[in-house]
PDB file of C-alpha atoms and ligand atoms in Angstrom:
ATOM      1  CA  MET A 274       5.634  20.834  10.386  1.00  0.00           C
ATOM      2  CA  ASN A 275       8.734  19.355  10.623  1.00  0.00           C
ATOM      3  CA  LEU A 276      10.047  18.115   6.968  1.00  0.00           C
ATOM      4  CA  LEU A 277      13.343  16.071   8.061  1.00  0.00           C
ATOM      5  CA  ASP A 278      15.802  13.960   5.710  1.00  0.00           C
ATOM      6  CA  THR A 279      17.914  11.945   8.206  1.00  0.00           C
ATOM      7  CA  ILE A 280      18.048   9.042   9.651  1.00  0.00           C
ATOM      8  CA  PRO A 281      19.204  10.599  13.311  1.00  0.00           C
ATOM      9  CA  ALA A 282      16.943  13.672  13.148  1.00  0.00           C
ATOM     10  CA  LEU A 283      13.968  11.279  12.820  1.00  0.00           C
ATOM     11  CA  ARG A 284      15.042   8.979  15.314  1.00  0.00           C
ATOM     12  CA  LYS A 285      15.576  12.150  17.860  1.00  0.00           C
ATOM     13  CA  ALA A 286      12.275  13.786  17.149  1.00  0.00           C
ATOM     14  CA  LEU A 287      10.382  10.410  17.525  1.00  0.00           C
ATOM     15  CA  ASP A 288      12.403   9.367  20.609  1.00  0.00           C
ATOM     16  CA  ALA A 289      11.631  13.329  22.589  1.00  0.00           C
ATOM     17  CA  GLU A 290       8.467  12.601  21.621  1.00  0.00           C
ATOM     18  CA  ARG A 291       7.621   9.710  23.639  1.00  0.00           C
ATOM     19  CA  ALA A 292       9.989  10.473  26.303  1.00  0.00           C
ATOM     20  CA  ALA A 293       7.537  13.157  26.681  1.00  0.00           C
ATOM     21  CA  GLY A 294       4.693  10.789  27.202  1.00  0.00           C
ATOM     22  CA  GLY A 295       3.550  11.275  23.489  1.00  0.00           C
ATOM     23  CA  THR A 296       1.797   8.254  21.446  1.00  0.00           C
ATOM     24  CA  VAL A 297       3.338   7.923  17.607  1.00  0.00           C
ATOM     25  CA  GLY A 298       1.104   7.194  14.790  1.00  0.00           C
ATOM     26  CA  LEU A 299       3.232   6.237  11.250  1.00  0.00           C
ATOM     27  CA  VAL A 300       2.299   6.468   7.526  1.00  0.00           C
ATOM     28  CA  LEU A 301       4.727   5.417   5.191  1.00  0.00           C
ATOM     29  CA  THR A 302       4.172   6.105   1.918  1.00  0.00           C
ATOM     30  CA  MET A 303       6.311   6.687  -1.783  1.00  0.00           C
ATOM     31  CA  GLY A 304       4.592  10.510  -1.855  1.00  0.00           C
ATOM     32  CA  ALA A 305       1.899  11.470  -4.669  1.00  0.00           C
ATOM     33  CA  LEU A 306      -0.400  11.782  -1.871  1.00  0.00           C
ATOM     34  CA  HIS A 307      -4.267  11.302  -2.436  1.00  0.00           C
ATOM     35  CA  GLU A 308      -7.112  11.490  -0.470  1.00  0.00           C
ATOM     36  CA  GLY A 309      -6.248   7.623   0.636  1.00  0.00           C
ATOM     37  CA  HIS A 310      -3.265   8.448   2.111  1.00  0.00           C
ATOM     38  CA  LEU A 311      -4.416  11.705   3.798  1.00  0.00           C
ATOM     39  CA  SER A 312      -7.472   9.012   5.260  1.00  0.00           C
ATOM     40  CA  LEU A 313      -4.860   7.071   7.009  1.00  0.00           C
ATOM     41  CA  VAL A 314      -2.716  10.271   8.034  1.00  0.00           C
ATOM     42  CA  ARG A 315      -6.205  11.879   9.772  1.00  0.00           C
ATOM     43  CA  ARG A 316      -6.907   8.712  11.040  1.00  0.00           C
ATOM     44  CA  ALA A 317      -3.382   8.340  12.740  1.00  0.00           C
ATOM     45  CA  ALA A 318      -4.066  11.710  13.971  1.00  0.00           C
ATOM     46  CA  ALA A 319      -6.716  10.761  16.081  1.00  0.00           C
ATOM     47  CA  GLU A 320      -5.521   7.797  17.467  1.00  0.00           C
ATOM     48  CA  CYS A 321      -2.168   9.315  18.216  1.00  0.00           C
ATOM     49  CA  ASP A 322      -0.276  12.564  19.960  1.00  0.00           C
ATOM     50  CA  VAL A 323       1.862  12.848  16.472  1.00  0.00           C
ATOM     51  CA  VAL A 324       1.800  11.574  13.214  1.00  0.00           C
ATOM     52  CA  ALA A 325       4.905  10.867  11.227  1.00  0.00           C
ATOM     53  CA  VAL A 326       4.495  10.731   7.270  1.00  0.00           C
ATOM     54  CA  THR A 327       7.240   8.945   5.262  1.00  0.00           C
ATOM     55  CA  VAL A 328       7.993  10.103   1.558  1.00  0.00           C
ATOM     56  CA  PHE A 329      10.534   8.036   0.192  1.00  0.00           C
ATOM     57  CA  VAL A 330      10.356   6.190  -3.343  1.00  0.00           C
ATOM     58  CA  ASN A 331      11.796   2.777  -2.791  1.00  0.00           C
ATOM     59  CA  PRO A 332      13.670   1.845  -5.587  1.00  0.00           C
ATOM     60  CA  LEU A 333      14.091  -1.903  -3.879  1.00  0.00           C
ATOM     61  CA  GLN A 334      10.276  -2.837  -5.218  1.00  0.00           C
ATOM     62  CA  PHE A 335      10.922  -2.044  -8.126  1.00  0.00           C
ATOM     63  CA  GLY A 336      11.245  -4.546 -11.228  1.00  0.00           C
ATOM     64  CA  PRO A 337      13.803  -3.539 -13.891  1.00  0.00           C
ATOM     65  CA  HIS A 338      10.662  -2.804 -16.266  1.00  0.00           C
ATOM     66  CA  GLU A 339       8.650  -0.812 -13.576  1.00  0.00           C
ATOM     67  CA  ASP A 340       8.127   3.379 -13.127  1.00  0.00           C
ATOM     68  CA  LEU A 341      10.575   4.276 -10.553  1.00  0.00           C
ATOM     69  CA  ALA A 342      11.943   6.954 -12.911  1.00  0.00           C
ATOM     70  CA  ALA A 343       8.317   8.046 -13.596  1.00  0.00           C
ATOM     71  CA  TYR A 344       6.998   7.759 -10.520  1.00  0.00           C
ATOM     72  CA  PRO A 345       5.423  11.191  -9.504  1.00  0.00           C
ATOM     73  CA  ARG A 346       7.861  13.059  -6.925  1.00  0.00           C
ATOM     74  CA  ARG A 347       6.278  16.235  -5.337  1.00  0.00           C
ATOM     75  CA  LEU A 348       7.212  16.654  -1.945  1.00  0.00           C
ATOM     76  CA  GLU A 349       6.281  20.496  -1.648  1.00  0.00           C
ATOM     77  CA  ASP A 350       2.745  19.597  -2.297  1.00  0.00           C
ATOM     78  CA  ASP A 351       2.923  16.297   0.168  1.00  0.00           C
ATOM     79  CA  ALA A 352       4.566  17.940   2.643  1.00  0.00           C
ATOM     80  CA  ALA A 353       1.548  20.605   2.719  1.00  0.00           C
ATOM     81  CA  LEU A 354      -1.024  18.255   2.522  1.00  0.00           C
ATOM     82  CA  SER A 355       0.341  16.124   5.177  1.00  0.00           C
ATOM     83  CA  GLU A 356       0.329  18.817   7.723  1.00  0.00           C
ATOM     84  CA  GLY A 357      -3.284  19.533   6.449  1.00  0.00           C
ATOM     85  CA  ALA A 358      -4.095  16.406   7.190  1.00  0.00           C
ATOM     86  CA  GLY A 359      -2.332  16.556  10.987  1.00  0.00           C
ATOM     87  CA  ALA A 360       1.035  15.551  10.491  1.00  0.00           C
ATOM     88  CA  SER A 361       3.913  16.559  12.972  1.00  0.00           C
ATOM     89  CA  TYR A 362       6.522  15.028  10.860  1.00  0.00           C
ATOM     90  CA  VAL A 363       7.534  14.697   7.000  1.00  0.00           C
ATOM     91  CA  PHE A 364      10.507  12.471   6.528  1.00  0.00           C
ATOM     92  CA  ALA A 365      12.112  12.605   3.038  1.00  0.00           C
ATOM     93  CA  PRO A 366      15.181  11.212   3.014  1.00  0.00           C
ATOM     94  CA  SER A 367      16.969  10.791  -0.191  1.00  0.00           C
ATOM     95  CA  VAL A 368      18.274   7.214  -1.112  1.00  0.00           C
ATOM     96  CA  GLU A 369      21.777   8.109  -0.414  1.00  0.00           C
ATOM     97  CA  GLU A 370      20.820   8.762   3.203  1.00  0.00           C
ATOM     98  CA  MET A 371      18.497   5.075   3.477  1.00  0.00           C
ATOM     99  CA  PHE A 372      21.263   3.729   1.767  1.00  0.00           C
ATOM    100  CA  PRO A 373      24.635   4.843   1.391  1.00  0.00           C
ATOM    101  CA  ASP A 374      26.656   1.472   0.629  1.00  0.00           C
ATOM    102  CA  GLY A 375      23.614  -0.126  -0.802  1.00  0.00           C
ATOM    103  CA  THR A 376      22.070  -2.956   0.720  1.00  0.00           C
ATOM    104  CA  LEU A 377      23.340  -6.635   1.439  1.00  0.00           C
ATOM    105  CA  THR A 378      20.311  -7.145   4.007  1.00  0.00           C
ATOM    106  CA  ILE A 379      16.777  -8.195   1.919  1.00  0.00           C
ATOM    107  CA  VAL A 380      13.725  -8.832   4.246  1.00  0.00           C
ATOM    108  CA  HIS A 381      11.976 -11.776   2.698  1.00  0.00           C
ATOM    109  CA  VAL A 382       8.574 -13.083   3.821  1.00  0.00           C
ATOM    110  CA  ALA A 383       7.698 -16.246   2.809  1.00  0.00           C
ATOM    111  CA  GLU A 384       4.415 -18.078   1.571  1.00  0.00           C
ATOM    112  CA  VAL A 385       2.246 -14.880   2.495  1.00  0.00           C
ATOM    113  CA  GLY A 386       4.158 -12.410  -0.311  1.00  0.00           C
ATOM    114  CA  ASP A 387       4.529 -15.420  -2.627  1.00  0.00           C
ATOM    115  CA  GLY A 388       1.272 -15.726  -4.661  1.00  0.00           C
ATOM    116  CA  ARG A 389      -0.302 -12.791  -6.626  1.00  0.00           C
ATOM    117  CA  GLU A 390       1.493  -9.509  -6.484  1.00  0.00           C
ATOM    118  CA  GLY A 391       4.566 -11.868  -5.659  1.00  0.00           C
ATOM    119  CA  ARG A 392       3.961 -13.542  -8.490  1.00  0.00           C
ATOM    120  CA  ALA A 393       3.510 -11.001 -11.102  1.00  0.00           C
ATOM    121  CA  ARG A 394       6.367  -8.552  -9.527  1.00  0.00           C
ATOM    122  CA  PRO A 395       9.310 -10.773  -8.508  1.00  0.00           C
ATOM    123  CA  GLY A 396      10.918  -9.505  -5.456  1.00  0.00           C
ATOM    124  CA  HIS A 397       8.345  -6.653  -5.390  1.00  0.00           C
ATOM    125  CA  PHE A 398       7.616  -8.056  -1.561  1.00  0.00           C
ATOM    126  CA  ASP A 399      11.273  -8.281  -0.530  1.00  0.00           C
ATOM    127  CA  GLY A 400      11.640  -4.626  -1.485  1.00  0.00           C
ATOM    128  CA  VAL A 401       8.510  -3.317   0.650  1.00  0.00           C
ATOM    129  CA  ALA A 402       9.592  -5.911   3.705  1.00  0.00           C
ATOM    130  CA  THR A 403      13.045  -4.652   3.455  1.00  0.00           C
ATOM    131  CA  ILE A 404      12.177  -0.654   3.406  1.00  0.00           C
ATOM    132  CA  VAL A 405       9.368  -1.098   6.130  1.00  0.00           C
ATOM    133  CA  ALA A 406      11.734  -3.070   8.283  1.00  0.00           C
ATOM    134  CA  LYS A 407      14.415  -0.038   7.981  1.00  0.00           C
ATOM    135  CA  LEU A 408      11.374   2.576   8.714  1.00  0.00           C
ATOM    136  CA  PHE A 409      10.225   0.820  11.732  1.00  0.00           C
ATOM    137  CA  ALA A 410      13.637   0.662  13.220  1.00  0.00           C
ATOM    138  CA  VAL A 411      14.385   4.139  12.696  1.00  0.00           C
ATOM    139  CA  ALA A 412      10.716   5.533  13.941  1.00  0.00           C
ATOM    140  CA  GLY A 413      10.681   2.943  16.942  1.00  0.00           C
ATOM    141  CA  PRO A 414       7.554   2.156  18.626  1.00  0.00           C
ATOM    142  CA  CYS A 415       4.226   3.446  16.994  1.00  0.00           C
ATOM    143  CA  ARG A 416       1.069   2.397  15.488  1.00  0.00           C
ATOM    144  CA  ALA A 417       1.468   2.393  11.620  1.00  0.00           C
ATOM    145  CA  TYR A 418      -1.096   2.518   9.400  1.00  0.00           C
ATOM    146  CA  PHE A 419      -1.615   0.594   6.211  1.00  0.00           C
ATOM    147  CA  GLY A 420      -4.540   1.033   3.534  1.00  0.00           C
ATOM    148  CA  GLU A 421      -6.088  -2.355   2.608  1.00  0.00           C
ATOM    149  CA  LYS A 422      -6.089  -1.524  -1.026  1.00  0.00           C
ATOM    150  CA  ASP A 423      -2.756  -3.061  -1.081  1.00  0.00           C
ATOM    151  CA  HIS A 424      -4.210  -6.317   1.060  1.00  0.00           C
ATOM    152  CA  GLN A 425      -1.489  -8.156   0.274  1.00  0.00           C
ATOM    153  CA  GLN A 426       1.525  -5.946   1.447  1.00  0.00           C
ATOM    154  CA  LEU A 427      -0.579  -5.383   4.399  1.00  0.00           C
ATOM    155  CA  GLU A 428      -0.365  -9.388   5.315  1.00  0.00           C
ATOM    156  CA  VAL A 429       3.200  -9.026   4.119  1.00  0.00           C
ATOM    157  CA  VAL A 430       3.840  -6.201   6.800  1.00  0.00           C
ATOM    158  CA  ARG A 431       1.729  -7.925   9.381  1.00  0.00           C
ATOM    159  CA  ARG A 432       4.039 -10.645   9.363  1.00  0.00           C
ATOM    160  CA  MET A 433       7.501  -9.065   9.005  1.00  0.00           C
ATOM    161  CA  ALA A 434       6.308  -7.215  12.120  1.00  0.00           C
ATOM    162  CA  ALA A 435       5.267 -10.015  14.162  1.00  0.00           C
ATOM    163  CA  ASP A 436       8.116 -12.102  13.057  1.00  0.00           C
ATOM    164  CA  LEU A 437      10.947  -9.601  14.148  1.00  0.00           C
ATOM    165  CA  SER A 438       9.084  -8.419  17.093  1.00  0.00           C
ATOM    166  CA  PHE A 439       9.106  -4.791  16.063  1.00  0.00           C
ATOM    167  CA  PRO A 440       7.291  -2.699  18.678  1.00  0.00           C
ATOM    168  CA  VAL A 441       4.631  -1.327  16.148  1.00  0.00           C
ATOM    169  CA  GLN A 442       1.204  -2.073  16.047  1.00  0.00           C
ATOM    170  CA  ILE A 443      -0.135  -2.489  12.625  1.00  0.00           C
ATOM    171  CA  VAL A 444      -3.380  -0.710  11.803  1.00  0.00           C
ATOM    172  CA  ALA A 445      -5.518  -1.674   8.614  1.00  0.00           C
ATOM    173  CA  CYS A 446      -7.442   1.140   7.068  1.00  0.00           C
ATOM    174  CA  PRO A 447     -10.343   0.938   4.680  1.00  0.00           C
ATOM    175  CA  THR A 448      -9.844   1.278   0.752  1.00  0.00           C
ATOM    176  CA  ALA A 449     -10.231   5.101  -0.405  1.00  0.00           C
ATOM    177  CA  ARG A 450     -12.926   5.060  -3.482  1.00  0.00           C
ATOM    178  CA  GLU A 451     -14.230   7.234  -6.305  1.00  0.00           C
ATOM    179  CA  ALA A 452     -18.140   7.582  -6.010  1.00  0.00           C
ATOM    180  CA  ASN A 453     -17.358   5.306  -8.970  1.00  0.00           C
ATOM    181  CA  GLY A 454     -15.671   2.444  -7.138  1.00  0.00           C
ATOM    182  CA  LEU A 455     -11.863   3.483  -8.650  1.00  0.00           C
ATOM    183  CA  ALA A 456      -9.639   2.621  -5.779  1.00  0.00           C
ATOM    184  CA  LEU A 457      -7.780   5.617  -5.261  1.00  0.00           C
ATOM    185  CA  SER A 458      -3.688   5.354  -6.027  1.00  0.00           C
ATOM    186  CA  SER A 459      -0.778   7.460  -7.163  1.00  0.00           C
ATOM    187  CA  ARG A 460      -1.042   5.071 -10.186  1.00  0.00           C
ATOM    188  CA  ASN A 461      -4.441   6.503 -11.512  1.00  0.00           C
ATOM    189  CA  ALA A 462      -2.543   9.891 -12.549  1.00  0.00           C
ATOM    190  CA  TYR A 463      -0.956   7.715 -15.684  1.00  0.00           C
ATOM    191  CA  LEU A 464      -4.693   6.988 -16.684  1.00  0.00           C
ATOM    192  CA  SER A 465      -5.960   9.187 -19.926  1.00  0.00           C
ATOM    193  CA  PRO A 466      -9.282  10.103 -19.454  1.00  0.00           C
ATOM    194  CA  ALA A 467     -10.706   7.205 -21.432  1.00  0.00           C
ATOM    195  CA  GLU A 468      -8.769   4.708 -19.351  1.00  0.00           C
ATOM    196  CA  ARG A 469      -9.710   6.765 -16.173  1.00  0.00           C
ATOM    197  CA  ALA A 470     -14.126   6.108 -17.823  1.00  0.00           C
ATOM    198  CA  ALA A 471     -12.618   2.469 -18.376  1.00  0.00           C
ATOM    199  CA  ALA A 472     -10.752   1.556 -14.426  1.00  0.00           C
ATOM    200  CA  PRO A 473     -14.318   1.236 -12.288  1.00  0.00           C
ATOM    201  CA  VAL A 474     -14.455  -1.804 -14.528  1.00  0.00           C
ATOM    202  CA  VAL A 475     -12.027  -3.518 -12.183  1.00  0.00           C
ATOM    203  CA  HIS A 476     -14.447  -2.570  -9.182  1.00  0.00           C
ATOM    204  CA  ARG A 477     -17.523  -3.863 -10.973  1.00  0.00           C
ATOM    205  CA  ALA A 478     -15.881  -7.277 -11.082  1.00  0.00           C
ATOM    206  CA  LEU A 479     -15.017  -7.073  -7.520  1.00  0.00           C
ATOM    207  CA  LEU A 480     -18.794  -6.530  -6.589  1.00  0.00           C
ATOM    208  CA  ALA A 481     -19.997  -9.278  -9.013  1.00  0.00           C
ATOM    209  CA  GLY A 482     -17.296 -11.650  -7.153  1.00  0.00           C
ATOM    210  CA  ARG A 483     -19.059 -10.560  -4.205  1.00  0.00           C
ATOM    211  CA  ALA A 484     -22.274 -11.058  -5.218  1.00  0.00           C
ATOM    212  CA  LEU A 485     -21.788 -14.639  -6.184  1.00  0.00           C
ATOM    213  CA  VAL A 486     -19.897 -15.125  -2.490  1.00  0.00           C
ATOM    214  CA  GLU A 487     -22.935 -13.908  -0.873  1.00  0.00           C
ATOM    215  CA  ARG A 488     -25.477 -15.510  -2.360  1.00  0.00           C
ATOM    216  CA  GLY A 489     -23.535 -18.774  -1.413  1.00  0.00           C
ATOM    217  CA  VAL A 490     -21.274 -19.663  -4.452  1.00  0.00           C
ATOM    218  CA  THR A 491     -18.582 -21.666  -2.417  1.00  0.00           C
ATOM    219  CA  ASP A 492     -16.533 -22.543  -5.677  1.00  0.00           C
ATOM    220  CA  GLN A 493     -13.399 -20.241  -5.592  1.00  0.00           C
ATOM    221  CA  ALA A 494     -12.643 -20.865  -9.259  1.00  0.00           C
ATOM    222  CA  ALA A 495     -15.782 -20.214 -10.595  1.00  0.00           C
ATOM    223  CA  VAL A 496     -15.889 -16.627  -8.282  1.00  0.00           C
ATOM    224  CA  GLY A 497     -12.803 -15.982 -10.115  1.00  0.00           C
ATOM    225  CA  ALA A 498     -13.808 -16.679 -13.660  1.00  0.00           C
ATOM    226  CA  ALA A 499     -17.410 -14.498 -12.576  1.00  0.00           C
ATOM    227  CA  MET A 500     -14.913 -11.604 -11.810  1.00  0.00           C
ATOM    228  CA  ALA A 501     -12.934 -11.917 -15.139  1.00  0.00           C
ATOM    229  CA  GLU A 502     -15.837 -12.125 -17.130  1.00  0.00           C
ATOM    230  CA  VAL A 503     -16.538  -8.941 -16.372  1.00  0.00           C
ATOM    231  CA  LEU A 504     -13.548  -7.703 -16.477  1.00  0.00           C
ATOM    232  CA  ALA A 505     -13.144  -8.682 -20.153  1.00  0.00           C
ATOM    233  CA  THR A 506     -16.407  -6.707 -21.259  1.00  0.00           C
ATOM    234  CA  GLU A 507     -14.089  -3.391 -20.743  1.00  0.00           C
ATOM    235  CA  PRO A 508     -11.567  -3.744 -24.232  1.00  0.00           C
ATOM    236  CA  ALA A 509      -9.353  -1.252 -22.729  1.00  0.00           C
ATOM    237  CA  ALA A 510      -8.907  -3.768 -19.690  1.00  0.00           C
ATOM    238  CA  ARG A 511      -6.191  -6.685 -19.842  1.00  0.00           C
ATOM    239  CA  LEU A 512      -6.740  -9.045 -16.844  1.00  0.00           C
ATOM    240  CA  ASP A 513      -3.504 -10.155 -14.830  1.00  0.00           C
ATOM    241  CA  TYR A 514      -5.190 -12.394 -12.201  1.00  0.00           C
ATOM    242  CA  ALA A 515      -8.888 -12.560 -10.502  1.00  0.00           C
ATOM    243  CA  GLU A 516      -8.864 -14.703  -7.474  1.00  0.00           C
ATOM    244  CA  ALA A 517     -10.872 -15.462  -4.663  1.00  0.00           C
ATOM    245  CA  LEU A 518      -9.357 -16.814  -1.381  1.00  0.00           C
ATOM    246  CA  ALA A 519     -11.158 -18.188   1.684  1.00  0.00           C
ATOM    247  CA  GLY A 520      -9.823 -16.726   5.330  1.00  0.00           C
ATOM    248  CA  ALA A 521      -9.872 -19.004   8.314  1.00  0.00           C
ATOM    249  CA  ASP A 522     -12.499 -16.675   9.519  1.00  0.00           C
ATOM    250  CA  GLY A 523     -15.034 -17.367   7.076  1.00  0.00           C
ATOM    251  CA  LYS A 524     -14.740 -14.278   4.742  1.00  0.00           C
ATOM    252  CA  VAL A 525     -13.850 -14.407   1.131  1.00  0.00           C
ATOM    253  CA  ARG A 526     -11.350 -12.256   0.113  1.00  0.00           C
ATOM    254  CA  LEU A 527     -11.727 -11.244  -3.855  1.00  0.00           C
ATOM    255  CA  PHE A 528      -8.694  -9.754  -5.626  1.00  0.00           C
ATOM    256  CA  VAL A 529      -8.316  -8.339  -9.088  1.00  0.00           C
ATOM    257  CA  ALA A 530      -5.275  -6.963 -10.917  1.00  0.00           C
ATOM    258  CA  ALA A 531      -5.648  -5.413 -14.065  1.00  0.00           C
ATOM    259  CA  ARG A 532      -3.929  -3.331 -17.170  1.00  0.00           C
ATOM    260  CA  ILE A 533      -6.163  -0.321 -18.199  1.00  0.00           C
ATOM    261  CA  GLY A 534      -3.932   0.583 -20.997  1.00  0.00           C
ATOM    262  CA  THR A 535      -0.494   0.365 -19.954  1.00  0.00           C
ATOM    263  CA  THR A 536      -1.188   0.867 -16.187  1.00  0.00           C
ATOM    264  CA  ARG A 537      -1.282  -2.141 -13.865  1.00  0.00           C
ATOM    265  CA  LEU A 538      -4.101  -1.422 -11.107  1.00  0.00           C
ATOM    266  CA  ILE A 539      -4.821  -3.925  -8.578  1.00  0.00           C
ATOM    267  CA  ASP A 540      -7.958  -3.976  -5.817  1.00  0.00           C
ATOM    268  CA  ASN A 541      -9.625  -5.763  -3.621  1.00  0.00           C
ATOM    269  CA  LEU A 542     -12.629  -6.465  -1.352  1.00  0.00           C
ATOM    270  CA  GLU A 543     -13.905  -8.240   1.096  1.00  0.00           C
ATOM    271  CA  ALA A 544     -17.448 -10.783   0.806  1.00  0.00           C
ATOM    272  CA  THR A 545     -18.995 -12.953   3.778  1.00  0.00           C
ATOM    273  CA  ALA A 546     -20.878 -16.313   2.692  1.00  0.00           C
ATOM    274  CA  PRO A 547     -24.444 -16.532   3.824  1.00  0.00           C
TER     275      PRO A 547
HETATM  276  O1  PAF B 845       1.980   0.948  -0.317  1.00  0.00           O
HETATM  277  C1  PAF B 845       3.478   2.078  -0.369  1.00  0.00           C
HETATM  278  O2  PAF B 845       3.063   3.403  -0.802  1.00  0.00           O
HETATM  279  C2  PAF B 845       4.653   1.371  -0.622  1.00  0.00           C
HETATM  280  O3  PAF B 845       4.820  -0.059  -0.638  1.00  0.00           O
HETATM  281  C3  PAF B 845       5.573   1.448   1.318  1.00  0.00           C
HETATM  282  C4  PAF B 845       4.660   0.435   2.015  1.00  0.00           C
HETATM  283  C5  PAF B 845       5.167   2.954   1.619  1.00  0.00           C
HETATM  284  C6  PAF B 845       6.962   0.924   0.984  1.00  0.00           C
HETATM  285  O4  PAF B 845       7.757   1.414   0.275  1.00  0.00           O
END
């Protein structure tokens, strides 16, 4: 496994792989890798000739009062885990390497990024879209693997890649969960044991929403309210939003965001109406 930390080094390595006829899989991360990330790396390794994992805690996507400084950083472990899951390259640049002069260019994806997380975290998706566009520009033609846990991020990235004609195929991968339903997230590391025991309420709320949709309830506000009600049964949880959104394909996507103690968790599920 090659650990690279400069843009020219990654570009050169992936260009050489493609020139030799190989296909490239890309998994973008902010590090603190868990089984969810590794499932993306394994899938990429199964479908592509080489896999590059990027590890970059992107300052552009953190709000002024968010956890940028405290965000877990453990590159050695991340590199070993990436290699174990089948990655050939780990790209871990410094902030200076990525933004030697800061950035005057911000990528904004309108509408798709406006609601839910976009509303709760102003500027967050501008930061995500900007860094993902930059990493796509550096990596070149590839298949890029994203988890459905951050569903709105996936939609923002899809739209950005299509609008800007990046030669990147976006691959959506299912959310990895603990046996109790808790979606895997680097932020779960912030939860105390008591909060960890409380956190699966987010998934229970989504399951309650899904049961209603599957029973034929079409009133999206009622589904949202039912999910909020389940969240309210857990004293450690504070609801941010619970929303149901019908897609053009007849499927309904359910979203919950909540604070468990001081840790903000998000999750989502798909439901199919009868
Ligand atoms: O999902 C993440 O970890 C980040 O938002 C991403 C896509 C790596 C961009 O920094």
